[in-house]
C-alpha positions as a printed NumPy array, in Angstrom:
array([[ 89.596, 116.391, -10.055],
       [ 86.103, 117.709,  -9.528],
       [ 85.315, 116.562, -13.306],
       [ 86.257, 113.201, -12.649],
       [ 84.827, 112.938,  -8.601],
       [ 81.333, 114.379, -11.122],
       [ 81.212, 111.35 , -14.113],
       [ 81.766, 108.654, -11.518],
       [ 79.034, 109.934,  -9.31 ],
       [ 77.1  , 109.973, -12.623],
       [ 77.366, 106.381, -13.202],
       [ 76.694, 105.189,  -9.403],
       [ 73.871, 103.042,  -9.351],
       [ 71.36 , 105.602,  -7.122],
       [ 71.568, 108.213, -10.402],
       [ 70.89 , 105.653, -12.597],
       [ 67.989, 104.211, -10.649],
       [ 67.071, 107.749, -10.368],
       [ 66.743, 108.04 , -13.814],
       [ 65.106, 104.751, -14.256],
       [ 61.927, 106.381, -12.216],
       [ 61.886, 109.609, -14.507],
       [ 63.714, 111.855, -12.438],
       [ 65.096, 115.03 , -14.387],
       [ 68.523, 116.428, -14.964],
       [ 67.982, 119.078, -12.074],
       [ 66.97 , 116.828,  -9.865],
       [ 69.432, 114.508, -10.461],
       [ 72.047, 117.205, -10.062],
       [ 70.731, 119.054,  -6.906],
       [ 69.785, 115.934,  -5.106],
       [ 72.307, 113.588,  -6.102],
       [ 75.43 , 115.229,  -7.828],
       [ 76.094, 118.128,  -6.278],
       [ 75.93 , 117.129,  -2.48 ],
       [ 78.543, 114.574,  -3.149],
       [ 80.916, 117.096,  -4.979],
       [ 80.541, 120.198,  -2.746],
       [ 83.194, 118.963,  -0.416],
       [ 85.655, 118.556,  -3.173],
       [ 84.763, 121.631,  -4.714],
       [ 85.303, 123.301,  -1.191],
       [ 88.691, 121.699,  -0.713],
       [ 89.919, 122.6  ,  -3.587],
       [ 88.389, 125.965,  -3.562],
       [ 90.173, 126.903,   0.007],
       [ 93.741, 125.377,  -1.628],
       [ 93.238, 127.625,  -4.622],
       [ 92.446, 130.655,  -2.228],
       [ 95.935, 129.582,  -0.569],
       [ 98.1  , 129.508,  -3.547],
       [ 96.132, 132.822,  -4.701],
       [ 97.525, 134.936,  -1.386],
       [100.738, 133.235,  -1.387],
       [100.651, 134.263,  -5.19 ],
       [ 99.706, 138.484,  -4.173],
       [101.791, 138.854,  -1.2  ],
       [105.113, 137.5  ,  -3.183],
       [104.372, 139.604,  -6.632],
       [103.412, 142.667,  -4.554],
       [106.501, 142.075,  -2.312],
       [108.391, 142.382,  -5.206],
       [107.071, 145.549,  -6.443],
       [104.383, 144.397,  -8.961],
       [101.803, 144.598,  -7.385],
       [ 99.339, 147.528,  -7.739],
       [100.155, 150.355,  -5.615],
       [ 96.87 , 151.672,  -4.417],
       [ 95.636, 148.136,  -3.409],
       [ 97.002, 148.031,   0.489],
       [ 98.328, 144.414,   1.262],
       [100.399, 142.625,   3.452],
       [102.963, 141.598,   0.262],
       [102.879, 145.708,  -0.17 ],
       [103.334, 146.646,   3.555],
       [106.765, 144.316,   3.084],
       [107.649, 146.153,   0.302],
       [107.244, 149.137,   1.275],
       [109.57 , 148.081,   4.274],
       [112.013, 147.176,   2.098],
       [112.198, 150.166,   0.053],
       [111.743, 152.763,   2.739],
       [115.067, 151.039,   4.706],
       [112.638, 148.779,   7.263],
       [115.425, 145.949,   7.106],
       [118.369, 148.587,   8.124],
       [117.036, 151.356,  10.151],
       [118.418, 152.063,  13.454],
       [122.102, 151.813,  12.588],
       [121.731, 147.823,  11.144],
       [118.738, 146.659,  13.531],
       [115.548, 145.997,  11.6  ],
       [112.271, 147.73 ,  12.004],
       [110.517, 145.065,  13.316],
       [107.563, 146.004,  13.252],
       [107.4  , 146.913,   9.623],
       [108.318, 143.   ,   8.762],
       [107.474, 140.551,  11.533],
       [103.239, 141.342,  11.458],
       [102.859, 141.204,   7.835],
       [104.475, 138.55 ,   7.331],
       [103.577, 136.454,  10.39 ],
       [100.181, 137.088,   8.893],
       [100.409, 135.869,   5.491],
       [102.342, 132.586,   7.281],
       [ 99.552, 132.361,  10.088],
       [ 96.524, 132.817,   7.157],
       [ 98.323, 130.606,   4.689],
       [ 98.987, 127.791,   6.722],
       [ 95.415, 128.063,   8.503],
       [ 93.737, 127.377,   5.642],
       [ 96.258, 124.807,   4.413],
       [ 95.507, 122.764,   7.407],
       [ 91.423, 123.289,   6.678],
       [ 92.151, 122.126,   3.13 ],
       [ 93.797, 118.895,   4.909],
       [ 91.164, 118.014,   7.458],
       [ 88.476, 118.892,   4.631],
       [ 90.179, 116.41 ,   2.606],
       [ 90.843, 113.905,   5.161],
       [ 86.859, 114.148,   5.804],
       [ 86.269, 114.035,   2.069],
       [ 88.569, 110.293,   1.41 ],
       [ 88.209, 108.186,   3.361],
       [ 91.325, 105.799,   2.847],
       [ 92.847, 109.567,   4.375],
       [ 92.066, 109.087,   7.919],
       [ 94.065, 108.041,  10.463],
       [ 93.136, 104.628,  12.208]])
């Protein structure tokens, strides 16, 4: 996505007059380029970062995660393994499971919502009219 969003900058007609006048690569990368890319690069940075935690929270919830690295995924594990879901004679620990994962769900879905209003700045044929 960013490849493509970086060769059809390249062949807008500003670079090209840029290059016309004897502008060099870095220039024509730092002035032109990159300003028009970093917003892409951004969005898809923060949906990355998104699918990363979702990615560490559900593999250390499941026990593969590393076990001296403290995370919310590991806190729910850890719940689950030390009887969080059944203590107190078949009523949950609550507070082993709801604030770990309430956080994950509250972080995720933050930035999954900057992602969208990055990318509705980003396109415009995104907004609403």
């Amino acid at each position: 996505l960013v490849r493509s969003s970086t060769l059809s900058i390249k062949e807008r007609i500003y670079v090209e007059a840029a290059k016309a006048i004897g502008a060099g690569d870095r220039h024509i990368i730092t002035k032109h380029i990159l300003p028009n890319v970093s917003p892409l690069i951004m969005a898809t940075m923060i949906y990355q970062v998104a699918g990363a935690m979702m990615a560490e929270a559900g593999l250390a919830f499941l026990g593969l995660g590393d076990p001296s690295h403290k995370s919310w995924g590991m806190i729910l594990h850890y719940a689950e393994t030390s009887g969080g879901w059944y203590a107190n004679m078949g009523y949950p620990a609550w507070w082993w499971i709801i604030p770990p994962g309430l956080c994950v769900a509250l972080t995720v879905a933050s930035l999954v919502l900057i992602g969208q209003a990055m990318e509705e700045i980003i396109n415009p044929r995104l907004r609403r009219r």
